[in-house]
Short mmCIF file of C-alpha atoms in Angstrom, two decimals:
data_model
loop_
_atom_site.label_atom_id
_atom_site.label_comp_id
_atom_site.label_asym_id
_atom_site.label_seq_id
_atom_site.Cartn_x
_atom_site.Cartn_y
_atom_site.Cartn_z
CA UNK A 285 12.02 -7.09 14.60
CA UNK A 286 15.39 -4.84 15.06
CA UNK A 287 16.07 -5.82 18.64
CA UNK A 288 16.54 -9.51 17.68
CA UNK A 289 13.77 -9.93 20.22
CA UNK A 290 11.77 -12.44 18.44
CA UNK A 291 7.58 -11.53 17.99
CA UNK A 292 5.15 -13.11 20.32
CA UNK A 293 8.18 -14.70 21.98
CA UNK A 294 8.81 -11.62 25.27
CA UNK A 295 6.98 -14.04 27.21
CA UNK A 296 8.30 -17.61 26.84
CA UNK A 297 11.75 -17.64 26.94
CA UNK A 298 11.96 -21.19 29.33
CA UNK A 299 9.51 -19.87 31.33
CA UNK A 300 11.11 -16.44 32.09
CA UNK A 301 10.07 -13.39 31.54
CA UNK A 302 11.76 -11.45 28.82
CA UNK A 303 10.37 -8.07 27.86
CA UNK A 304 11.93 -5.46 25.51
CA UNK A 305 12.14 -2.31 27.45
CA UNK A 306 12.82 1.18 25.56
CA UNK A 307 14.09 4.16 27.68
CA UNK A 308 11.96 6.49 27.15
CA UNK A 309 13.61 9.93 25.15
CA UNK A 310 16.31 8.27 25.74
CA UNK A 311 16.54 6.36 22.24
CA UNK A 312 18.00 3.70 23.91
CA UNK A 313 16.81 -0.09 23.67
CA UNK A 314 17.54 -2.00 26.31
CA UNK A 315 16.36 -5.71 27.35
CA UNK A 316 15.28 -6.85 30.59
CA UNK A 317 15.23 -10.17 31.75
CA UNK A 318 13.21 -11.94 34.89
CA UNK A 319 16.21 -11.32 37.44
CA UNK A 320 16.18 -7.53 36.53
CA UNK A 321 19.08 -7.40 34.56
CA UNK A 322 19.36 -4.77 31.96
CA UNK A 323 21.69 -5.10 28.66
CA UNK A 324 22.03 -2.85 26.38
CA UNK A 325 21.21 -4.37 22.43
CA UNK A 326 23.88 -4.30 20.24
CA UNK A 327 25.30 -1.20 18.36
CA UNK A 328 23.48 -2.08 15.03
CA UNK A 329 20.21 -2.94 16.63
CA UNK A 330 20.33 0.51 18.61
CA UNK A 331 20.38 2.66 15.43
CA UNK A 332 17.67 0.88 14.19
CA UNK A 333 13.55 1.26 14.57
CA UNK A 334 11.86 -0.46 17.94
CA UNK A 335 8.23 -1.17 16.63
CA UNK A 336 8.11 -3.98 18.88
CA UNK A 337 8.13 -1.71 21.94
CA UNK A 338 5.24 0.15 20.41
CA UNK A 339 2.69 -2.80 20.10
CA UNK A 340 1.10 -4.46 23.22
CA UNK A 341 1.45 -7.81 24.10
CA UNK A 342 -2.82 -9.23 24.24
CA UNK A 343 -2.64 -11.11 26.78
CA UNK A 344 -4.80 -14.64 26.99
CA UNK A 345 -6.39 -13.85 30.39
CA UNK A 346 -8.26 -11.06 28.84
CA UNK A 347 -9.68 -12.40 26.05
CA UNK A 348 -11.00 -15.94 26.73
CA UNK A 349 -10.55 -19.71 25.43
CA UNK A 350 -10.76 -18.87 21.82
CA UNK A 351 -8.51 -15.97 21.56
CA UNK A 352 -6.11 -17.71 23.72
CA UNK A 353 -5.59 -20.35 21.44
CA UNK A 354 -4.48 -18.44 18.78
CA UNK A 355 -1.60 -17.57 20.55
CA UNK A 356 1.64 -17.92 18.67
CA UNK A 357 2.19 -21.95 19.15
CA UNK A 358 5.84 -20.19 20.76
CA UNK A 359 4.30 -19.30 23.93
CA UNK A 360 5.09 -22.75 26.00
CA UNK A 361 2.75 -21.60 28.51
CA UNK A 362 0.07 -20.64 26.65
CA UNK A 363 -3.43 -22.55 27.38
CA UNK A 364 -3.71 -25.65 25.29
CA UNK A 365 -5.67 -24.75 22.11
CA UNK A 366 -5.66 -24.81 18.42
CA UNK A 367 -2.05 -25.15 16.72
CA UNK A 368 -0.75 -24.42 13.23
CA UNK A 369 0.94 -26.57 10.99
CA UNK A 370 4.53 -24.60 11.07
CA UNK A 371 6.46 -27.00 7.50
CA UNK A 372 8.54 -24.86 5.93
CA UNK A 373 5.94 -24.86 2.92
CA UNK A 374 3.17 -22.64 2.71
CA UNK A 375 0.57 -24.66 3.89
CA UNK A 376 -2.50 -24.34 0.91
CA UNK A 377 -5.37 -22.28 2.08
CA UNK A 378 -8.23 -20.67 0.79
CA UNK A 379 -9.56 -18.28 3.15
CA UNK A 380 -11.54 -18.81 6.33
CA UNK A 381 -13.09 -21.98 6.30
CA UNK A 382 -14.99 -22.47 9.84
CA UNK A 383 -15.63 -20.45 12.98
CA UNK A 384 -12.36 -21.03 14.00
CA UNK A 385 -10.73 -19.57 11.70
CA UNK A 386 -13.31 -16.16 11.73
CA UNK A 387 -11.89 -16.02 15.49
CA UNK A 388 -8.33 -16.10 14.52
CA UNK A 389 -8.84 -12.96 12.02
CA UNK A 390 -10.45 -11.18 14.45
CA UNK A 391 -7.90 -11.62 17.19
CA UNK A 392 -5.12 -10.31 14.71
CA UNK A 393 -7.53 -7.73 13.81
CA UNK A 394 -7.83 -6.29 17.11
CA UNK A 395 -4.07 -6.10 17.07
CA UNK A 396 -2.28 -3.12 16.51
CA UNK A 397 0.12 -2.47 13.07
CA UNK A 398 4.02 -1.22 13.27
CA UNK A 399 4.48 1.71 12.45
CA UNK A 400 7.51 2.00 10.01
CA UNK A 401 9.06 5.10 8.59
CA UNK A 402 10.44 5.21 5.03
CA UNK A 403 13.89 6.52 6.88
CA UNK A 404 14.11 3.81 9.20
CA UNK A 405 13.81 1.43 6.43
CA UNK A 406 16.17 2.81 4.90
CA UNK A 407 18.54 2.80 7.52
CA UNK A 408 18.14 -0.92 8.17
CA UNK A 409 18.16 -1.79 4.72
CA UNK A 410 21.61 -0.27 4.42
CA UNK A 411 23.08 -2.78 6.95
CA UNK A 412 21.12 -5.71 5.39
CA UNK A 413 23.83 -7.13 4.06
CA UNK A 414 23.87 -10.50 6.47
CA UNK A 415 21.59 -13.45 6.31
CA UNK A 416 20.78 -12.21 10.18
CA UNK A 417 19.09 -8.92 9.11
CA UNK A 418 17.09 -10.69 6.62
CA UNK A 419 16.13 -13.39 8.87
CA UNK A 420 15.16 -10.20 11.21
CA UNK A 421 13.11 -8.66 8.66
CA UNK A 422 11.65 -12.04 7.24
CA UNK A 423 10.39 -12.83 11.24
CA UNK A 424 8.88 -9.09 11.36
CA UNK A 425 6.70 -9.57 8.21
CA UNK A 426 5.48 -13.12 9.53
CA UNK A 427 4.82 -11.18 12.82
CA UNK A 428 3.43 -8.12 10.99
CA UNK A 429 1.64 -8.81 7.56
CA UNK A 430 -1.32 -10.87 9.42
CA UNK A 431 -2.23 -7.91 11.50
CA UNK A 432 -2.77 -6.23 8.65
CA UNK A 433 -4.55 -8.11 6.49
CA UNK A 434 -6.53 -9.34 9.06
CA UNK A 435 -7.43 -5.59 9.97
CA UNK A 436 -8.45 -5.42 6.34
CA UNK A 437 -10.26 -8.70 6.20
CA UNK A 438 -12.72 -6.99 8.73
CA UNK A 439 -13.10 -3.77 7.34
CA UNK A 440 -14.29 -5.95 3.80
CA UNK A 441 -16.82 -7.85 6.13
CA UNK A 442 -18.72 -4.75 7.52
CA UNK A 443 -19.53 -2.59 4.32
CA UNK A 444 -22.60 -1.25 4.22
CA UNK A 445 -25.23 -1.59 1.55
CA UNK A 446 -24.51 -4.61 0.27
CA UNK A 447 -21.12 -3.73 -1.23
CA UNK A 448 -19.19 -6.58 0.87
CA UNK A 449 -21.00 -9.33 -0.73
CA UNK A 450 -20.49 -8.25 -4.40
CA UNK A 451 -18.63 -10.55 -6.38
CA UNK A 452 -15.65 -8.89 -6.73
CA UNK A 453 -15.31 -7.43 -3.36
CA UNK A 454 -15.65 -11.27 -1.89
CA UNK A 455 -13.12 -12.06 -4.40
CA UNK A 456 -10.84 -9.58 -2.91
CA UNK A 457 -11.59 -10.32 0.79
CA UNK A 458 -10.64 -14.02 -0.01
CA UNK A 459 -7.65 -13.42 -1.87
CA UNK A 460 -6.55 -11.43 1.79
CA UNK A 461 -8.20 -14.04 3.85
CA UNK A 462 -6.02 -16.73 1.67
CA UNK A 463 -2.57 -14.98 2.23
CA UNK A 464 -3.53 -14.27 5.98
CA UNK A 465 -3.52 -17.98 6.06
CA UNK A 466 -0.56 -18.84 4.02
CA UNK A 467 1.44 -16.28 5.99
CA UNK A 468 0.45 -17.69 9.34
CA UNK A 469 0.33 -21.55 8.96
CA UNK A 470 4.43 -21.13 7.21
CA UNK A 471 6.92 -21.98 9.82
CA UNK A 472 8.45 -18.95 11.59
CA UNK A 473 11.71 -17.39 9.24
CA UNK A 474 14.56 -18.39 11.62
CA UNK A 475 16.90 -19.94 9.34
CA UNK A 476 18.34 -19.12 6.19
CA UNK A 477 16.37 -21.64 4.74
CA UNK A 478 13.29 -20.72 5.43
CA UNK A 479 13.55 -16.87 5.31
CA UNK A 480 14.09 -17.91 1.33
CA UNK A 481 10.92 -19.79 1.06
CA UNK A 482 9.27 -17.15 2.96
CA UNK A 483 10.35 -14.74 0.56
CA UNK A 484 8.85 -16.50 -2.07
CA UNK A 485 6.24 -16.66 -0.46
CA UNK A 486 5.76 -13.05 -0.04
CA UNK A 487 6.75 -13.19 -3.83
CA UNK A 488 3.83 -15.08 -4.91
CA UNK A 489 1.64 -12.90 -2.59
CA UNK A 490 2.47 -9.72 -4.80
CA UNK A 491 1.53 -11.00 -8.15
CA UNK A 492 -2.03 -12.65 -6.45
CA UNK A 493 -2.41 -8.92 -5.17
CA UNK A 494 -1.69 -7.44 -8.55
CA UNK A 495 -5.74 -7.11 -9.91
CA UNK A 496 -6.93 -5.72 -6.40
CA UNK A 497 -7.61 -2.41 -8.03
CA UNK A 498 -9.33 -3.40 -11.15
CA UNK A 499 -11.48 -5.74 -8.87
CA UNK A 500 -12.48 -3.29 -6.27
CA UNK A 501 -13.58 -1.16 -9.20
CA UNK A 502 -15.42 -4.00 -10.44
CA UNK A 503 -17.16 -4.64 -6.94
CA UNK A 504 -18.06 -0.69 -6.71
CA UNK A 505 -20.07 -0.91 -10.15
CA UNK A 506 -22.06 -4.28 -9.33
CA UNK A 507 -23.07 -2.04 -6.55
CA UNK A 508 -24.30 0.66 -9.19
CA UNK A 509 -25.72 -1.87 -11.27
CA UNK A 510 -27.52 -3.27 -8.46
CA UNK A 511 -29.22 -0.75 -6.78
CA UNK A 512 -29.99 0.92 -10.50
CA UNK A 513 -31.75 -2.26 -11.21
CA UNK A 514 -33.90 -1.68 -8.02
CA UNK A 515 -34.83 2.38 -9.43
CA UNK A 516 -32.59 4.23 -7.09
CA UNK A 517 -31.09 7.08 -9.15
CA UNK A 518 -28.43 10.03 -8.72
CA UNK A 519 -26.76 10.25 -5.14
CA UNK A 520 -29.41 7.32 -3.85
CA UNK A 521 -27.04 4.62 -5.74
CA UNK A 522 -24.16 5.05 -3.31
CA UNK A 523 -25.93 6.52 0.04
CA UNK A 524 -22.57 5.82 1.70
CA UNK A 525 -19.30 7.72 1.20
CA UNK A 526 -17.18 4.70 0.03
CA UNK A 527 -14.02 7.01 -0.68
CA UNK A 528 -13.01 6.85 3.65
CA UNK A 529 -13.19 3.33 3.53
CA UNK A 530 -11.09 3.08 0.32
CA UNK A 531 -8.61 5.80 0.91
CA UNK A 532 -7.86 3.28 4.45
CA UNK A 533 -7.58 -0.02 2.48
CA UNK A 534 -5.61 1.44 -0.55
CA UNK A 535 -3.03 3.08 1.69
CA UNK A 536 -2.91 -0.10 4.23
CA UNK A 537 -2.15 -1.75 0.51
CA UNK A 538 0.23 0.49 -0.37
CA UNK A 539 2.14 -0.11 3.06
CA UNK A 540 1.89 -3.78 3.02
CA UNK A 541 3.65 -3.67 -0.96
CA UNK A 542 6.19 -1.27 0.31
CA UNK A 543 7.11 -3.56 3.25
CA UNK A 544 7.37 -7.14 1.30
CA UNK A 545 8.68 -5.39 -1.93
CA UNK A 546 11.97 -3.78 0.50
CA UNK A 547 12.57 -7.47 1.69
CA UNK A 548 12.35 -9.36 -1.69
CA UNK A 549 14.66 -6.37 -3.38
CA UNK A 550 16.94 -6.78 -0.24
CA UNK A 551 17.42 -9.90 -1.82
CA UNK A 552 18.73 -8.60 -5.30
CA UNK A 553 20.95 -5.55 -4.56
CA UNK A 554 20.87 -2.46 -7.25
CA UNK A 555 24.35 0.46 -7.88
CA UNK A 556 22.73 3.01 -5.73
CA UNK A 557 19.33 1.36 -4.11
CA UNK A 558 18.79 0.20 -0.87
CA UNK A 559 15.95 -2.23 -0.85
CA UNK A 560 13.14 -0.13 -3.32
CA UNK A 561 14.30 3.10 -2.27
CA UNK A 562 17.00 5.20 -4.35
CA UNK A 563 19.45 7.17 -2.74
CA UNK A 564 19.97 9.58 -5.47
CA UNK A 565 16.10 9.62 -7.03
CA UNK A 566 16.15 12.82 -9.74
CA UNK A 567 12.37 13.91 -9.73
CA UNK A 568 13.07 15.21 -13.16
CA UNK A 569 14.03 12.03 -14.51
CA UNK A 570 11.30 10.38 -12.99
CA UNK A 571 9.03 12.61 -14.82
CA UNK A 572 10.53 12.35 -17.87
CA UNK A 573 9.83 8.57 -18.15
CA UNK A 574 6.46 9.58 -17.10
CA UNK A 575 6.16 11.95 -19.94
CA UNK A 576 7.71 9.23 -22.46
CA UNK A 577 4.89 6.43 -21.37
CA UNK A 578 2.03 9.17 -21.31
CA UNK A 579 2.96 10.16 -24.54
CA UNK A 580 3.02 6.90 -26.37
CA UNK A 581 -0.37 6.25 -24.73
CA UNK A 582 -2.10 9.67 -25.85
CA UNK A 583 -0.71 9.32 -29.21
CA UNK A 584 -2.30 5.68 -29.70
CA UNK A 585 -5.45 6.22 -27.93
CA UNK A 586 -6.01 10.03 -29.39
CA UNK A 587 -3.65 10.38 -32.64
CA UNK A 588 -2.36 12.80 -30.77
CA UNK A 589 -0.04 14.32 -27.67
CA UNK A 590 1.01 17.68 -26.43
CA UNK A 591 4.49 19.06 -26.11
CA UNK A 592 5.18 18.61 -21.92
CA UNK A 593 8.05 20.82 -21.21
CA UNK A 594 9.84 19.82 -17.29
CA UNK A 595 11.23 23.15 -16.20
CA UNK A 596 12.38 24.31 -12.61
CA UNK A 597 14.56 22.75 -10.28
CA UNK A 598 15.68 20.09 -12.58
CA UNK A 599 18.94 19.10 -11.18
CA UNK A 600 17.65 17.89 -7.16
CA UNK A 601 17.95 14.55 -5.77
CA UNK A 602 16.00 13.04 -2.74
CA UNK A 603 16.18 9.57 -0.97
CA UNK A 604 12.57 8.01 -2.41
CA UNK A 605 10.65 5.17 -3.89
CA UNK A 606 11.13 6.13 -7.55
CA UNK A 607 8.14 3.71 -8.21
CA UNK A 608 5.76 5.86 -6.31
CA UNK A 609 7.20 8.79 -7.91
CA UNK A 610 6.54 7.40 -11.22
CA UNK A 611 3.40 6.09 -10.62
CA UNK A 612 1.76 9.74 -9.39
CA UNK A 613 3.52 11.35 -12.47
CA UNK A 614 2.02 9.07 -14.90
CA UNK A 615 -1.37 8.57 -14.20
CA UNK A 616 -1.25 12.71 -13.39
CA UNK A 617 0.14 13.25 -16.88
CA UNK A 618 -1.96 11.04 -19.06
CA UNK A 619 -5.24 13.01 -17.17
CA UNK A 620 -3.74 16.39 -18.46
CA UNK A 621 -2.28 15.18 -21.95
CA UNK A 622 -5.89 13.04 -22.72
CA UNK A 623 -7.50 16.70 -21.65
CA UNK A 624 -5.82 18.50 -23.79
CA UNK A 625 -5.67 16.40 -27.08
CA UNK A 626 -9.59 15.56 -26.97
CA UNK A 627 -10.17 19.50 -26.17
CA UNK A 628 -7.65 19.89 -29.25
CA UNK A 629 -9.24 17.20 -31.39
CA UNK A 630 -10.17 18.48 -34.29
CA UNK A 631 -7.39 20.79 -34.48
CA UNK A 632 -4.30 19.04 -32.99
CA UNK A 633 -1.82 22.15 -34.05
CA UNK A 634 -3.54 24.55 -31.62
CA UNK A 635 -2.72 21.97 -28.69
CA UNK A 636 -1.22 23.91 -25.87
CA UNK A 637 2.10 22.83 -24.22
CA UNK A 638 1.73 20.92 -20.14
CA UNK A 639 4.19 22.07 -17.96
CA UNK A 640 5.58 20.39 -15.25
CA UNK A 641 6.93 22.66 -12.58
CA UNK A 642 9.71 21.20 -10.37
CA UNK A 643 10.95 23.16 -6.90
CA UNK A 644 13.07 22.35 -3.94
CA UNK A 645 11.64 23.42 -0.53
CA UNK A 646 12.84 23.15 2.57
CA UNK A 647 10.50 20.41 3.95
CA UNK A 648 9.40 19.35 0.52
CA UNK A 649 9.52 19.19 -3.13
CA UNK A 650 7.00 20.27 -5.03
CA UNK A 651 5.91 19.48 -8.62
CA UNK A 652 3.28 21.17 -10.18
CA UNK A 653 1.47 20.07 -13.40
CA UNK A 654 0.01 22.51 -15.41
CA UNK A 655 -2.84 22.18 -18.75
CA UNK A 656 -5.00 23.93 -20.43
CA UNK A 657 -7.29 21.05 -21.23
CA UNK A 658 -10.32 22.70 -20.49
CA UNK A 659 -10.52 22.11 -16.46
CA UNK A 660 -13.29 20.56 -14.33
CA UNK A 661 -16.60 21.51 -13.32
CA UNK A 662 -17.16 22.77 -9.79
CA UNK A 663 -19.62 19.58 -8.93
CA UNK A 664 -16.86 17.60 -10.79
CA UNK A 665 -14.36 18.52 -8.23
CA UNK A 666 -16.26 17.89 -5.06
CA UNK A 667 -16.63 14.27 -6.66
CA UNK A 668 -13.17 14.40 -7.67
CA UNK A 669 -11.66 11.62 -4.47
CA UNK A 670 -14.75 9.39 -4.42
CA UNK A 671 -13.32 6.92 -6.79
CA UNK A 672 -16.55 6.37 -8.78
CA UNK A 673 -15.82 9.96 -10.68
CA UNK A 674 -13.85 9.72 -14.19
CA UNK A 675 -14.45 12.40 -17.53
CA UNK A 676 -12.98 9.50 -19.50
CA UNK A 677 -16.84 7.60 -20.21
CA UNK A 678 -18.07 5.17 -18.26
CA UNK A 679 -16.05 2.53 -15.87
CA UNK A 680 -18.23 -0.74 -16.78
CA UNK A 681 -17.03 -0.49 -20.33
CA UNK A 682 -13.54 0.14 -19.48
CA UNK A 683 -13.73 -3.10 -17.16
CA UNK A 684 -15.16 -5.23 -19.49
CA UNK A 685 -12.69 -4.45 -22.27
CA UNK A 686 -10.40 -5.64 -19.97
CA UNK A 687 -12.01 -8.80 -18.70
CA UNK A 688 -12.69 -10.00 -22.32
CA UNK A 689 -9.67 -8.87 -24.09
CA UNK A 690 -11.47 -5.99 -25.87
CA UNK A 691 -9.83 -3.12 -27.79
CA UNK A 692 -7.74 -5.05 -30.05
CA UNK A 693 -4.97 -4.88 -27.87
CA UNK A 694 -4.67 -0.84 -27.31
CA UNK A 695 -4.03 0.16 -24.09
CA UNK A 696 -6.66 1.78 -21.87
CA UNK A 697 -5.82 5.40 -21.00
CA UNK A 698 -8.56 6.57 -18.36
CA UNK A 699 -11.91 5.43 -16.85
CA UNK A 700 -11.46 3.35 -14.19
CA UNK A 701 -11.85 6.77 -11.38
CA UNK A 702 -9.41 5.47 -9.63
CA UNK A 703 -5.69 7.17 -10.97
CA UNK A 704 -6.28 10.65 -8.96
CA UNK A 705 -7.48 9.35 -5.37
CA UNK A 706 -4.76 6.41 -5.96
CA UNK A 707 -1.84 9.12 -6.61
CA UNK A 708 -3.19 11.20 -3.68
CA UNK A 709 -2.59 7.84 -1.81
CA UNK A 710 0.89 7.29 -2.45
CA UNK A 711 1.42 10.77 -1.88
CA UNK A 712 0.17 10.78 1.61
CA UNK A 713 2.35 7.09 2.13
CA UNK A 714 5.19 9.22 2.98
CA UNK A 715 4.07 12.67 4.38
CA UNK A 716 3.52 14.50 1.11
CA UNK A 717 0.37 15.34 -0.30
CA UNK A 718 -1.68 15.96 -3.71
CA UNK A 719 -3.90 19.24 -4.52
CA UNK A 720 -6.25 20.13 -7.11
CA UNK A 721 -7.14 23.43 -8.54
CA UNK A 722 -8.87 23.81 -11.57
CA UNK A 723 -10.72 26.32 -14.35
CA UNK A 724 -13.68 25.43 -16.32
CA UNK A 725 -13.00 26.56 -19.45
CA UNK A 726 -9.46 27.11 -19.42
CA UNK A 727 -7.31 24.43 -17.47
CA UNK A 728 -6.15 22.49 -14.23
CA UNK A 729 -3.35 22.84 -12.41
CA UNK A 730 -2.42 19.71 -9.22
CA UNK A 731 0.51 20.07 -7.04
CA UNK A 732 2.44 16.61 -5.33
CA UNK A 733 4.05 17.42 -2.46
CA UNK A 734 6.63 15.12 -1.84
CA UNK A 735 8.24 14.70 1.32
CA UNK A 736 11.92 14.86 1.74
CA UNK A 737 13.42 11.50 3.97
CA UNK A 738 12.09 11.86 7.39
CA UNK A 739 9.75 10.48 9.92
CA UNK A 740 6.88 10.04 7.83
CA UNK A 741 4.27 6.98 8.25
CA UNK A 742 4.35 4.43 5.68
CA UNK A 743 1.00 3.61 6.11
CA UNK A 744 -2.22 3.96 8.26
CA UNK A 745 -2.18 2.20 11.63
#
């Protein structure tokens, strides 16, 4: 991707071998070509991340006829097999349609995923300012994005107890199966031309992507409904600890947005962004939106909303994804603000004031929000990350007020068991971290860790 080095393309250069060599503690990347020869890449490619050095090469000799032929049609001297269409239209597809195509998922699923860290992103986005470093970046998605929807693809296919063949969870596994396709049969990003249909491409891929979450919730209660309608009650509905398998695909999800939502914003430069990520992000701002949404939410769903007072270290800035920062604020706040307003129902005067805590650490900052909305129940918290817990009633009704159009428009505050586990996730994107602690009876208090820019993982491998 940063070496100029194009993917799947080390070994068919005319017939020579060309590998990408990286010197090891050195931090040096370095080419070599069949004679031997060593040059040094250039000075911006140095400075910048060498994923490509990190993922091995699957060779065709070790894994047979069909693999083989799902070689990238690049490699000249690949065995003759199965090529793509390469126009520089998206080529329509609907998901896997024959044997064939199975094979091709799982050879990118055996592949392994970049790893990418919100600081080297950063760095290269800061130089993106050529149509080369977006054709570089538009060439590493192609490369990339399969593997790891492909990876994902897989993981659908192999749930246990039936959940893989709900509805909604086929739905979902098509919709990733359909893009894998898409992504794969569009002509490699090497000129400025088609890096901006590629982009579009991506484009359209985000919005299709938008429902996953309200469709995986779906899938997990046809999986309730199901095995209720067969008697099974209590913990015999979901035998199988679905939370693993979901805290995997959401934060593969979350990677895969954060990668294709840098290159399309690379595309339409902000005053002080680089890509998605802010140079200058002011948790305490962030919050404050937070608090202004969450608040106009409570007050139409309840009547009602507490005072939230943001107090601490108000004035810090940090290099982040003000999105992600947003997005674990509000769904946090809106928990703590419906808590305390339905504790406070009758009697909305008495409601007690959320505070949200802000310090700077030296690793870290950490943001604390603090209620007194009554707290959760100690077998409510060891259900707390399974994403089939909610204190908000019951997640069928909440989906089917959405599906048809129910509620006379008002927005949907809670229910869906998915906001905590989900903020934990983005969280964890980027080295920080979520915590619970709560009081039955009196009130909860959760701290977000967020990580200040480093070497964090964007997402799981």
């Amino acid at each position: 991707f940063f070496s100029g080095v194009a993917p799947g393309q080390r070994a068919c250069n005319g017939g020579r071998s060309e590998a990408l060599v990286r010197g090891i503690g050195t931090g040096r990347s370095v080419r070599r070509n069949g004679k031997g020869a060593v040059s040094v890449a250039s000075a911006a490619e140095k400075m910048l991340p060498r994923v490509w050095a990190a993922r091995p090469l699957l060779r065709s000799s070790s894994l047979g006829p069909l693999t083989a032929a799902r070689l990238p049609a690049c490699h000249a001297n690949a065995p003759s097999g199965r090529r793509f269409p390469t126009s520089a239209a998206a080529v329509t597809a609907e998901g896997a349609e024959n044997v064939e195509d199975e094979h091709e998922i799982m050879f990118y699923s055996m592949r392994h995923a970049a790893t990418v860290t919100l600081k080297e992103m950063h760095q290269f986005g800061a130089q993106a300012n050529n149509k080369r470093a977006l054709i570089l970046a538009a060439q590493f998605l192609h490369e990339e994005l399969p593997i790891r929807l492909a990876r994902r693809v897989r993981e659908l296919k192999k749930l246990p107890y039936g959940l893989g063949d709900t509805k909604s969870i086929t739905q979902v596994r098509k919709m990733y199966e359909k893009s894998f396709f898409e992504i794969r049969r569009h002509a490699k990003p090497i000129t400025p031309d088609l890096e901006a249909n590629f982009t579009k491409l991506m484009d359209n891929m985000m919005v299709e992507h938008n429902n996953v979450q309200a469709t995986i919730a779906a899938g997990l209660q046809e999986l309730d409904r199901g095995r209720t309608d067969m008697g099974e009650t209590g913990q015999q509905r979901l035998p199988f600890d679905f939370g693993q398998f979901l805290d995997r695909f959401y934060l593969s999800r979350v990677g895969m947005r954060v990668l294709v939502g840098q290159h399309i914003m690379l595309h339409h430069p902000q005053e002080g962004f680089v890509g998605i990520i802010q140079k200058e992000c002011y948790p305490a701002k962030v919050c404050q939106h937070a608090i202004e949404d969450a608040t106009r939410i409570c007050e139409q769903i309840c009547g009602h909303a507490p005072e939230v007072v943001v107090e601490g270290a108000v004035n810090i800035n940090i290099t982040f994804i003000p999105e992600h920062l947003y997005y674990i604020c509000f769904e946090l706040l809106k928990n703590s603000m419906r808590a305390v307003a339905e504790r406070h129902r009758e009697n909305p005067a008495d409601m007690e004031t959320v505070h949200v805590v802000i310090a700077d650490g030296t690793e870290d900052v950490a943001i604390k929000i603090s209620d007194k909305g009554g707290g959760i129940s100690r077998a409510g918290m060891e259900r707390l990350w399974t994403y089939t817990f909610t204190t908000a009633g019951k997640t069928a009704d909440k989906l089917e007020q959405i599906q048809h159009g129910g509620g006379g428009g008002a927005p949907i505050m809670a229910g869906f068991a998915h906001g905590l586990p989900l903020s934990r996730i983005h969280a964890r994107a980027f080295g920080g971290d979520l915590h619970v602690m709560s009081m039955q009876g009196y009130g909860t208090d959760i701290f977000i860790h967020i990580s200040k820019m480093g070497d964090a993982e964007v997402s799981v491998p």
